Amino acid sequence: MPSYQAVLFDFFGTLTRSVQRGAAHVGTAELIGCPTDTLAEVLDRTYYERATGRLGNAEATLRWVCAQVGVHPSDYAVRAAVASRHRAVRADTWLRADAVPVLAALRQRGLRTGVISDCTHELPAFLPQLAVAPLLDVRVFSVQVGRCKPDPALYLTACQRLGLAPGDCLYVGDGGSQELTGAERAGMTAVRLAAPDLATHLVFNADLDWRGPTLGTLDEVLTLVDSYAEVVGVGGRPG
């Protein structure tokens, strides 16, 4: 019996490779009528306001962003820009080569799996189309919960949906949004993924002071859970 009953993952930068805004975002800026760098600055500055979902649906949120930029596009342009942004965020998203094998191996070991992600409206819309989707028992999105990491609500929502206590869960993330500190405060064990490509990852509110265990690759999660299982098999759950 493994020492953990579930492994929960951050999405962007953890199950995916490093994320940067690609060329497709230029089209979104053009549709609403502003320079690309101006739009990027506003998106960066308002990330957490948008990722809580409190500004409304994708169209309402983009209208609010347009007001921050100082432009007032037509209804048609806003709808087109929402679709453009969806395509752009999807184009920025590339699963790690070991994401599907690791999730499959965890499930073969009898562990539950899930994602806890700070995100805007795009990820919940396209994640069902990704290869990892059938391998996730739970998906918790900030834009739907109304809170962002490190708020305990996201971690506890995942636990509630799984029917598990936080201490039964291992959390894996790159450290954005102080997610590792948040996971530990919620009662989970947390480990950082520090893959080399993350040096260029788009990240907000990094967990700079966190000094816990670190993994170099996603597949090292399997070694970690196996080692915990061996310890438990010999002398009980590790402290």
PDB file of C-alpha atoms in Angstrom:
ATOM      1  CA  MET A   1       0.000   0.000   0.000  1.00  0.00           C
ATOM      2  CA  PRO A   2       1.583   3.315  -1.036  1.00  0.00           C
ATOM      3  CA  SER A   3       2.063   5.985   1.597  1.00  0.00           C
ATOM      4  CA  TYR A   4       0.072   8.440  -0.511  1.00  0.00           C
ATOM      5  CA  GLN A   5      -3.281   7.807  -2.057  1.00  0.00           C
ATOM      6  CA  ALA A   6      -3.119  10.633  -4.600  1.00  0.00           C
ATOM      7  CA  VAL A   7      -0.614  12.770  -6.467  1.00  0.00           C
ATOM      8  CA  LEU A   8      -1.851  16.225  -7.453  1.00  0.00           C
ATOM      9  CA  PHE A   9      -0.060  18.328 -10.045  1.00  0.00           C
ATOM     10  CA  ASP A  10       0.165  21.926 -11.063  1.00  0.00           C
ATOM     11  CA  PHE A  11      -0.547  22.187 -14.790  1.00  0.00           C
ATOM     12  CA  PHE A  12       1.424  24.937 -16.553  1.00  0.00           C
ATOM     13  CA  GLY A  13       5.162  24.313 -16.204  1.00  0.00           C
ATOM     14  CA  THR A  14       4.610  20.997 -14.431  1.00  0.00           C
ATOM     15  CA  LEU A  15       2.584  18.719 -16.676  1.00  0.00           C
ATOM     16  CA  THR A  16       3.531  21.074 -19.510  1.00  0.00           C
ATOM     17  CA  ARG A  17       6.843  22.362 -20.694  1.00  0.00           C
ATOM     18  CA  SER A  18       7.892  25.941 -20.013  1.00  0.00           C
ATOM     19  CA  VAL A  19       5.206  28.393 -21.134  1.00  0.00           C
ATOM     20  CA  GLN A  20       5.852  31.669 -22.894  1.00  0.00           C
ATOM     21  CA  ARG A  21       3.418  33.817 -24.863  1.00  0.00           C
ATOM     22  CA  GLY A  22       3.906  32.939 -28.504  1.00  0.00           C
ATOM     23  CA  ALA A  23       3.283  34.746 -31.772  1.00  0.00           C
ATOM     24  CA  ALA A  24      -0.409  33.828 -31.839  1.00  0.00           C
ATOM     25  CA  HIS A  25      -1.106  36.457 -29.160  1.00  0.00           C
ATOM     26  CA  VAL A  26      -0.346  39.177 -31.710  1.00  0.00           C
ATOM     27  CA  GLY A  27      -3.658  38.386 -33.381  1.00  0.00           C
ATOM     28  CA  THR A  28      -5.603  38.940 -30.166  1.00  0.00           C
ATOM     29  CA  ALA A  29      -4.057  42.377 -29.698  1.00  0.00           C
ATOM     30  CA  GLU A  30      -4.791  43.311 -33.295  1.00  0.00           C
ATOM     31  CA  LEU A  31      -8.439  42.309 -32.959  1.00  0.00           C
ATOM     32  CA  ILE A  32      -9.016  44.553 -29.944  1.00  0.00           C
ATOM     33  CA  GLY A  33      -6.914  47.355 -31.436  1.00  0.00           C
ATOM     34  CA  CYS A  34      -3.886  47.755 -29.186  1.00  0.00           C
ATOM     35  CA  PRO A  35      -0.125  47.058 -29.303  1.00  0.00           C
ATOM     36  CA  THR A  36       0.863  43.520 -28.308  1.00  0.00           C
ATOM     37  CA  ASP A  37       3.232  44.695 -25.562  1.00  0.00           C
ATOM     38  CA  THR A  38       0.499  46.863 -24.042  1.00  0.00           C
ATOM     39  CA  LEU A  39      -1.865  43.920 -23.905  1.00  0.00           C
ATOM     40  CA  ALA A  40       0.859  41.716 -22.409  1.00  0.00           C
ATOM     41  CA  GLU A  41       1.577  44.283 -19.688  1.00  0.00           C
ATOM     42  CA  VAL A  42      -2.084  44.448 -18.687  1.00  0.00           C
ATOM     43  CA  LEU A  43      -2.451  40.661 -18.779  1.00  0.00           C
ATOM     44  CA  ASP A  44       0.579  40.283 -16.494  1.00  0.00           C
ATOM     45  CA  ARG A  45      -0.604  42.976 -14.093  1.00  0.00           C
ATOM     46  CA  THR A  46      -4.154  41.606 -13.820  1.00  0.00           C
ATOM     47  CA  TYR A  47      -3.438  37.884 -13.861  1.00  0.00           C
ATOM     48  CA  TYR A  48      -4.841  37.057 -10.433  1.00  0.00           C
ATOM     49  CA  GLU A  49      -7.925  39.219 -10.898  1.00  0.00           C
ATOM     50  CA  ARG A  50      -8.694  37.324 -14.104  1.00  0.00           C
ATOM     51  CA  ALA A  51      -7.749  33.883 -12.765  1.00  0.00           C
ATOM     52  CA  THR A  52     -10.342  34.078  -9.969  1.00  0.00           C
ATOM     53  CA  GLY A  53     -13.159  34.206 -12.531  1.00  0.00           C
ATOM     54  CA  ARG A  54     -14.765  37.097 -10.661  1.00  0.00           C
ATOM     55  CA  LEU A  55     -14.850  39.290 -13.762  1.00  0.00           C
ATOM     56  CA  GLY A  56     -17.362  37.017 -15.462  1.00  0.00           C
ATOM     57  CA  ASN A  57     -17.072  34.722 -18.448  1.00  0.00           C
ATOM     58  CA  ALA A  58     -14.349  34.912 -21.079  1.00  0.00           C
ATOM     59  CA  GLU A  59     -16.050  37.707 -23.028  1.00  0.00           C
ATOM     60  CA  ALA A  60     -16.771  39.807 -19.933  1.00  0.00           C
ATOM     61  CA  THR A  61     -13.209  39.313 -18.736  1.00  0.00           C
ATOM     62  CA  LEU A  62     -11.750  40.415 -22.062  1.00  0.00           C
ATOM     63  CA  ARG A  63     -14.010  43.472 -22.114  1.00  0.00           C
ATOM     64  CA  TRP A  64     -12.640  44.377 -18.679  1.00  0.00           C
ATOM     65  CA  VAL A  65      -9.093  43.912 -19.992  1.00  0.00           C
ATOM     66  CA  CYS A  66      -9.913  46.173 -22.938  1.00  0.00           C
ATOM     67  CA  ALA A  67     -11.081  48.865 -20.519  1.00  0.00           C
ATOM     68  CA  GLN A  68      -7.758  48.608 -18.669  1.00  0.00           C
ATOM     69  CA  VAL A  69      -5.938  48.979 -21.977  1.00  0.00           C
ATOM     70  CA  GLY A  70      -8.156  51.904 -22.976  1.00  0.00           C
ATOM     71  CA  VAL A  71      -9.774  50.416 -26.077  1.00  0.00           C
ATOM     72  CA  HIS A  72     -13.426  49.738 -26.820  1.00  0.00           C
ATOM     73  CA  PRO A  73     -13.797  47.096 -29.546  1.00  0.00           C
ATOM     74  CA  SER A  74     -17.110  46.014 -31.036  1.00  0.00           C
ATOM     75  CA  ASP A  75     -19.009  42.975 -29.808  1.00  0.00           C
ATOM     76  CA  TYR A  76     -17.859  41.092 -32.894  1.00  0.00           C
ATOM     77  CA  ALA A  77     -14.214  42.008 -32.262  1.00  0.00           C
ATOM     78  CA  VAL A  78     -14.438  40.906 -28.632  1.00  0.00           C
ATOM     79  CA  ARG A  79     -15.899  37.531 -29.597  1.00  0.00           C
ATOM     80  CA  ALA A  80     -13.213  37.086 -32.237  1.00  0.00           C
ATOM     81  CA  ALA A  81     -10.519  38.081 -29.747  1.00  0.00           C
ATOM     82  CA  VAL A  82     -11.795  35.571 -27.172  1.00  0.00           C
ATOM     83  CA  ALA A  83     -11.501  32.810 -29.771  1.00  0.00           C
ATOM     84  CA  SER A  84      -8.079  34.108 -30.792  1.00  0.00           C
ATOM     85  CA  ARG A  85      -6.861  34.111 -27.209  1.00  0.00           C
ATOM     86  CA  HIS A  86      -8.138  30.564 -26.699  1.00  0.00           C
ATOM     87  CA  ARG A  87      -6.128  29.424 -29.719  1.00  0.00           C
ATOM     88  CA  ALA A  88      -3.065  31.365 -28.551  1.00  0.00           C
ATOM     89  CA  VAL A  89      -3.042  29.890 -25.033  1.00  0.00           C
ATOM     90  CA  ARG A  90      -3.593  26.424 -26.489  1.00  0.00           C
ATOM     91  CA  ALA A  91      -0.680  26.982 -28.892  1.00  0.00           C
ATOM     92  CA  ASP A  92       1.563  27.889 -25.921  1.00  0.00           C
ATOM     93  CA  THR A  93       0.693  24.604 -24.181  1.00  0.00           C
ATOM     94  CA  TRP A  94       2.894  21.560 -24.807  1.00  0.00           C
ATOM     95  CA  LEU A  95       2.677  18.555 -22.520  1.00  0.00           C
ATOM     96  CA  ARG A  96       5.935  17.185 -21.176  1.00  0.00           C
ATOM     97  CA  ALA A  97       6.949  13.965 -22.927  1.00  0.00           C
ATOM     98  CA  ASP A  98       6.710  12.083 -19.628  1.00  0.00           C
ATOM     99  CA  ALA A  99       3.376  13.573 -18.489  1.00  0.00           C
ATOM    100  CA  VAL A 100       1.143  10.810 -19.861  1.00  0.00           C
ATOM    101  CA  PRO A 101       3.497   7.932 -18.910  1.00  0.00           C
ATOM    102  CA  VAL A 102       3.878   9.256 -15.350  1.00  0.00           C
ATOM    103  CA  LEU A 103       0.146   9.718 -14.827  1.00  0.00           C
ATOM    104  CA  ALA A 104      -0.541   6.265 -16.256  1.00  0.00           C
ATOM    105  CA  ALA A 105       2.135   4.686 -14.035  1.00  0.00           C
ATOM    106  CA  LEU A 106       0.724   6.360 -10.929  1.00  0.00           C
ATOM    107  CA  ARG A 107      -2.734   5.015 -11.673  1.00  0.00           C
ATOM    108  CA  GLN A 108      -1.265   1.559 -12.261  1.00  0.00           C
ATOM    109  CA  ARG A 109       0.196   1.826  -8.741  1.00  0.00           C
ATOM    110  CA  GLY A 110      -3.289   2.453  -7.401  1.00  0.00           C
ATOM    111  CA  LEU A 111      -2.880   6.190  -6.794  1.00  0.00           C
ATOM    112  CA  ARG A 112      -5.443   8.823  -7.741  1.00  0.00           C
ATOM    113  CA  THR A 113      -4.270  11.777  -9.814  1.00  0.00           C
ATOM    114  CA  GLY A 114      -5.386  15.337 -10.385  1.00  0.00           C
ATOM    115  CA  VAL A 115      -4.606  18.877 -11.446  1.00  0.00           C
ATOM    116  CA  ILE A 116      -4.842  22.038  -9.359  1.00  0.00           C
ATOM    117  CA  SER A 117      -4.247  25.025 -11.614  1.00  0.00           C
ATOM    118  CA  ASP A 118      -4.315  28.786 -11.403  1.00  0.00           C
ATOM    119  CA  CYS A 119      -5.725  29.605 -14.824  1.00  0.00           C
ATOM    120  CA  THR A 120      -8.069  31.763 -16.834  1.00  0.00           C
ATOM    121  CA  HIS A 121     -11.029  30.506 -18.878  1.00  0.00           C
ATOM    122  CA  GLU A 122      -9.013  28.846 -21.623  1.00  0.00           C
ATOM    123  CA  LEU A 123      -7.584  25.826 -19.771  1.00  0.00           C
ATOM    124  CA  PRO A 124     -10.905  24.344 -18.577  1.00  0.00           C
ATOM    125  CA  ALA A 125     -12.114  24.615 -22.172  1.00  0.00           C
ATOM    126  CA  PHE A 126      -9.244  22.801 -23.874  1.00  0.00           C
ATOM    127  CA  LEU A 127      -7.875  20.439 -21.218  1.00  0.00           C
ATOM    128  CA  PRO A 128     -10.513  17.767 -22.071  1.00  0.00           C
ATOM    129  CA  GLN A 129      -8.904  17.565 -25.526  1.00  0.00           C
ATOM    130  CA  LEU A 130      -5.424  16.786 -24.153  1.00  0.00           C
ATOM    131  CA  ALA A 131      -3.924  13.307 -23.760  1.00  0.00           C
ATOM    132  CA  VAL A 132      -3.685  13.699 -19.975  1.00  0.00           C
ATOM    133  CA  ALA A 133      -7.420  14.271 -19.535  1.00  0.00           C
ATOM    134  CA  PRO A 134      -8.501  10.599 -19.171  1.00  0.00           C
ATOM    135  CA  LEU A 135      -5.741  10.085 -16.590  1.00  0.00           C
ATOM    136  CA  LEU A 136      -6.929  12.781 -14.172  1.00  0.00           C
ATOM    137  CA  ASP A 137      -9.400  11.904 -11.431  1.00  0.00           C
ATOM    138  CA  VAL A 138      -9.947  15.506 -10.417  1.00  0.00           C
ATOM    139  CA  ARG A 139      -9.449  18.916 -12.023  1.00  0.00           C
ATOM    140  CA  VAL A 140      -9.531  22.042  -9.890  1.00  0.00           C
ATOM    141  CA  PHE A 141      -9.317  25.394 -11.671  1.00  0.00           C
ATOM    142  CA  SER A 142      -8.946  28.733  -9.893  1.00  0.00           C
ATOM    143  CA  VAL A 143     -11.204  30.431 -12.433  1.00  0.00           C
ATOM    144  CA  GLN A 144     -14.023  28.101 -11.331  1.00  0.00           C
ATOM    145  CA  VAL A 145     -13.297  27.945  -7.586  1.00  0.00           C
ATOM    146  CA  GLY A 146     -12.935  31.727  -7.317  1.00  0.00           C
ATOM    147  CA  ARG A 147      -9.614  31.572  -5.449  1.00  0.00           C
ATOM    148  CA  CYS A 148      -5.964  31.362  -6.491  1.00  0.00           C
ATOM    149  CA  LYS A 149      -3.023  29.564  -4.914  1.00  0.00           C
ATOM    150  CA  PRO A 150      -1.799  29.570  -2.210  1.00  0.00           C
ATOM    151  CA  ASP A 151      -5.374  29.805  -0.882  1.00  0.00           C
ATOM    152  CA  PRO A 152      -6.184  26.486   0.837  1.00  0.00           C
ATOM    153  CA  ALA A 153      -9.574  26.372  -0.875  1.00  0.00           C
ATOM    154  CA  LEU A 154      -8.070  24.961  -4.074  1.00  0.00           C
ATOM    155  CA  TYR A 155      -6.195  22.141  -2.345  1.00  0.00           C
ATOM    156  CA  LEU A 156      -9.088  21.291  -0.053  1.00  0.00           C
ATOM    157  CA  THR A 157     -11.508  21.260  -2.990  1.00  0.00           C
ATOM    158  CA  ALA A 158      -9.336  18.611  -4.660  1.00  0.00           C
ATOM    159  CA  CYS A 159      -9.271  16.567  -1.461  1.00  0.00           C
ATOM    160  CA  GLN A 160     -13.028  16.833  -1.031  1.00  0.00           C
ATOM    161  CA  ARG A 161     -13.662  15.659  -4.580  1.00  0.00           C
ATOM    162  CA  LEU A 162     -11.310  12.723  -4.071  1.00  0.00           C
ATOM    163  CA  GLY A 163     -12.703  11.886  -0.641  1.00  0.00           C
ATOM    164  CA  LEU A 164      -9.202  12.085   0.857  1.00  0.00           C
ATOM    165  CA  ALA A 165      -7.469  13.989   3.640  1.00  0.00           C
ATOM    166  CA  PRO A 166      -4.706  16.453   2.672  1.00  0.00           C
ATOM    167  CA  GLY A 167      -2.135  14.221   4.362  1.00  0.00           C
ATOM    168  CA  ASP A 168      -2.979  11.479   1.867  1.00  0.00           C
ATOM    169  CA  CYS A 169      -1.877  13.686  -1.047  1.00  0.00           C
ATOM    170  CA  LEU A 170       1.472  14.532  -2.608  1.00  0.00           C
ATOM    171  CA  TYR A 171       1.585  17.836  -4.500  1.00  0.00           C
ATOM    172  CA  VAL A 172       3.990  18.513  -7.386  1.00  0.00           C
ATOM    173  CA  GLY A 173       4.528  21.971  -8.883  1.00  0.00           C
ATOM    174  CA  ASP A 174       7.122  24.336 -10.294  1.00  0.00           C
ATOM    175  CA  GLY A 175       6.561  26.839  -7.472  1.00  0.00           C
ATOM    176  CA  GLY A 176       4.540  29.588  -9.136  1.00  0.00           C
ATOM    177  CA  SER A 177       1.847  31.327  -7.083  1.00  0.00           C
ATOM    178  CA  GLN A 178       3.536  30.132  -3.879  1.00  0.00           C
ATOM    179  CA  GLU A 179       1.767  26.862  -4.581  1.00  0.00           C
ATOM    180  CA  LEU A 180       4.219  24.670  -2.659  1.00  0.00           C
ATOM    181  CA  THR A 181       3.891  26.708   0.516  1.00  0.00           C
ATOM    182  CA  GLY A 182       0.138  26.676   0.007  1.00  0.00           C
ATOM    183  CA  ALA A 183       0.026  22.907  -0.398  1.00  0.00           C
ATOM    184  CA  GLU A 184       2.028  22.389   2.789  1.00  0.00           C
ATOM    185  CA  ARG A 185      -0.148  24.797   4.751  1.00  0.00           C
ATOM    186  CA  ALA A 186      -3.190  22.858   3.553  1.00  0.00           C
ATOM    187  CA  GLY A 187      -1.634  19.689   4.988  1.00  0.00           C
ATOM    188  CA  MET A 188      -0.126  18.069   1.887  1.00  0.00           C
ATOM    189  CA  THR A 189       3.457  17.044   1.206  1.00  0.00           C
ATOM    190  CA  ALA A 190       4.905  19.222  -1.578  1.00  0.00           C
ATOM    191  CA  VAL A 191       7.806  18.762  -3.974  1.00  0.00           C
ATOM    192  CA  ARG A 192       9.158  21.202  -6.532  1.00  0.00           C
ATOM    193  CA  LEU A 193       9.731  20.326 -10.175  1.00  0.00           C
ATOM    194  CA  ALA A 194      12.878  22.188 -11.232  1.00  0.00           C
ATOM    195  CA  ALA A 195      13.274  21.018 -14.835  1.00  0.00           C
ATOM    196  CA  PRO A 196      15.893  22.994 -16.818  1.00  0.00           C
ATOM    197  CA  ASP A 197      13.356  24.465 -19.266  1.00  0.00           C
ATOM    198  CA  LEU A 198      11.573  26.275 -16.414  1.00  0.00           C
ATOM    199  CA  ALA A 199      14.265  28.957 -16.425  1.00  0.00           C
ATOM    200  CA  THR A 200      12.200  30.647 -19.155  1.00  0.00           C
ATOM    201  CA  HIS A 201       8.747  29.828 -17.771  1.00  0.00           C
ATOM    202  CA  LEU A 202       6.152  32.598 -17.451  1.00  0.00           C
ATOM    203  CA  VAL A 203       5.521  32.641 -13.706  1.00  0.00           C
ATOM    204  CA  PHE A 204       3.803  34.925 -11.207  1.00  0.00           C
ATOM    205  CA  ASN A 205       4.436  35.178  -7.453  1.00  0.00           C
ATOM    206  CA  ALA A 206       7.156  32.517  -7.355  1.00  0.00           C
ATOM    207  CA  ASP A 207       7.690  30.441  -4.200  1.00  0.00           C
ATOM    208  CA  LEU A 208      11.220  31.832  -3.751  1.00  0.00           C
ATOM    209  CA  ASP A 209      11.649  30.988  -0.060  1.00  0.00           C
ATOM    210  CA  TRP A 210      10.511  27.371  -0.282  1.00  0.00           C
ATOM    211  CA  ARG A 211      13.353  24.923   0.504  1.00  0.00           C
ATOM    212  CA  GLY A 212      11.701  21.506   0.316  1.00  0.00           C
ATOM    213  CA  PRO A 213      12.446  18.475  -1.887  1.00  0.00           C
ATOM    214  CA  THR A 214      13.178  19.090  -5.562  1.00  0.00           C
ATOM    215  CA  LEU A 215      12.830  16.894  -8.630  1.00  0.00           C
ATOM    216  CA  GLY A 216      14.706  17.393 -11.885  1.00  0.00           C
ATOM    217  CA  THR A 217      12.231  15.529 -14.098  1.00  0.00           C
ATOM    218  CA  LEU A 218       8.584  14.611 -13.860  1.00  0.00           C
ATOM    219  CA  ASP A 219       9.253  10.879 -13.936  1.00  0.00           C
ATOM    220  CA  GLU A 220      11.206  11.203 -10.664  1.00  0.00           C
ATOM    221  CA  VAL A 221       7.766  11.398  -9.035  1.00  0.00           C
ATOM    222  CA  LEU A 222       7.522   7.634  -9.551  1.00  0.00           C
ATOM    223  CA  THR A 223      10.798   7.016  -7.728  1.00  0.00           C
ATOM    224  CA  LEU A 224       9.600   9.271  -4.915  1.00  0.00           C
ATOM    225  CA  VAL A 225       6.268   7.557  -4.364  1.00  0.00           C
ATOM    226  CA  ASP A 226       7.911   4.130  -4.603  1.00  0.00           C
ATOM    227  CA  SER A 227      10.480   5.088  -1.980  1.00  0.00           C
ATOM    228  CA  TYR A 228       7.758   6.367   0.357  1.00  0.00           C
ATOM    229  CA  ALA A 229       5.850   3.124  -0.158  1.00  0.00           C
ATOM    230  CA  GLU A 230       8.932   1.112   0.821  1.00  0.00           C
ATOM    231  CA  VAL A 231       9.416   3.170   3.977  1.00  0.00           C
ATOM    232  CA  VAL A 232       5.792   2.686   4.963  1.00  0.00           C
ATOM    233  CA  GLY A 233       6.049  -1.014   4.283  1.00  0.00           C
ATOM    234  CA  VAL A 234       8.937  -1.271   6.730  1.00  0.00           C
ATOM    235  CA  GLY A 235       7.988   1.041   9.544  1.00  0.00           C
ATOM    236  CA  GLY A 236       4.905   3.123   8.932  1.00  0.00           C
ATOM    237  CA  ARG A 237       4.205   6.436   7.268  1.00  0.00           C
ATOM    238  CA  PRO A 238       7.225   8.791   7.069  1.00  0.00           C
ATOM    239  CA  GLY A 239       6.952  11.817   9.352  1.00  0.00           C
TER     240      GLY A 239
END
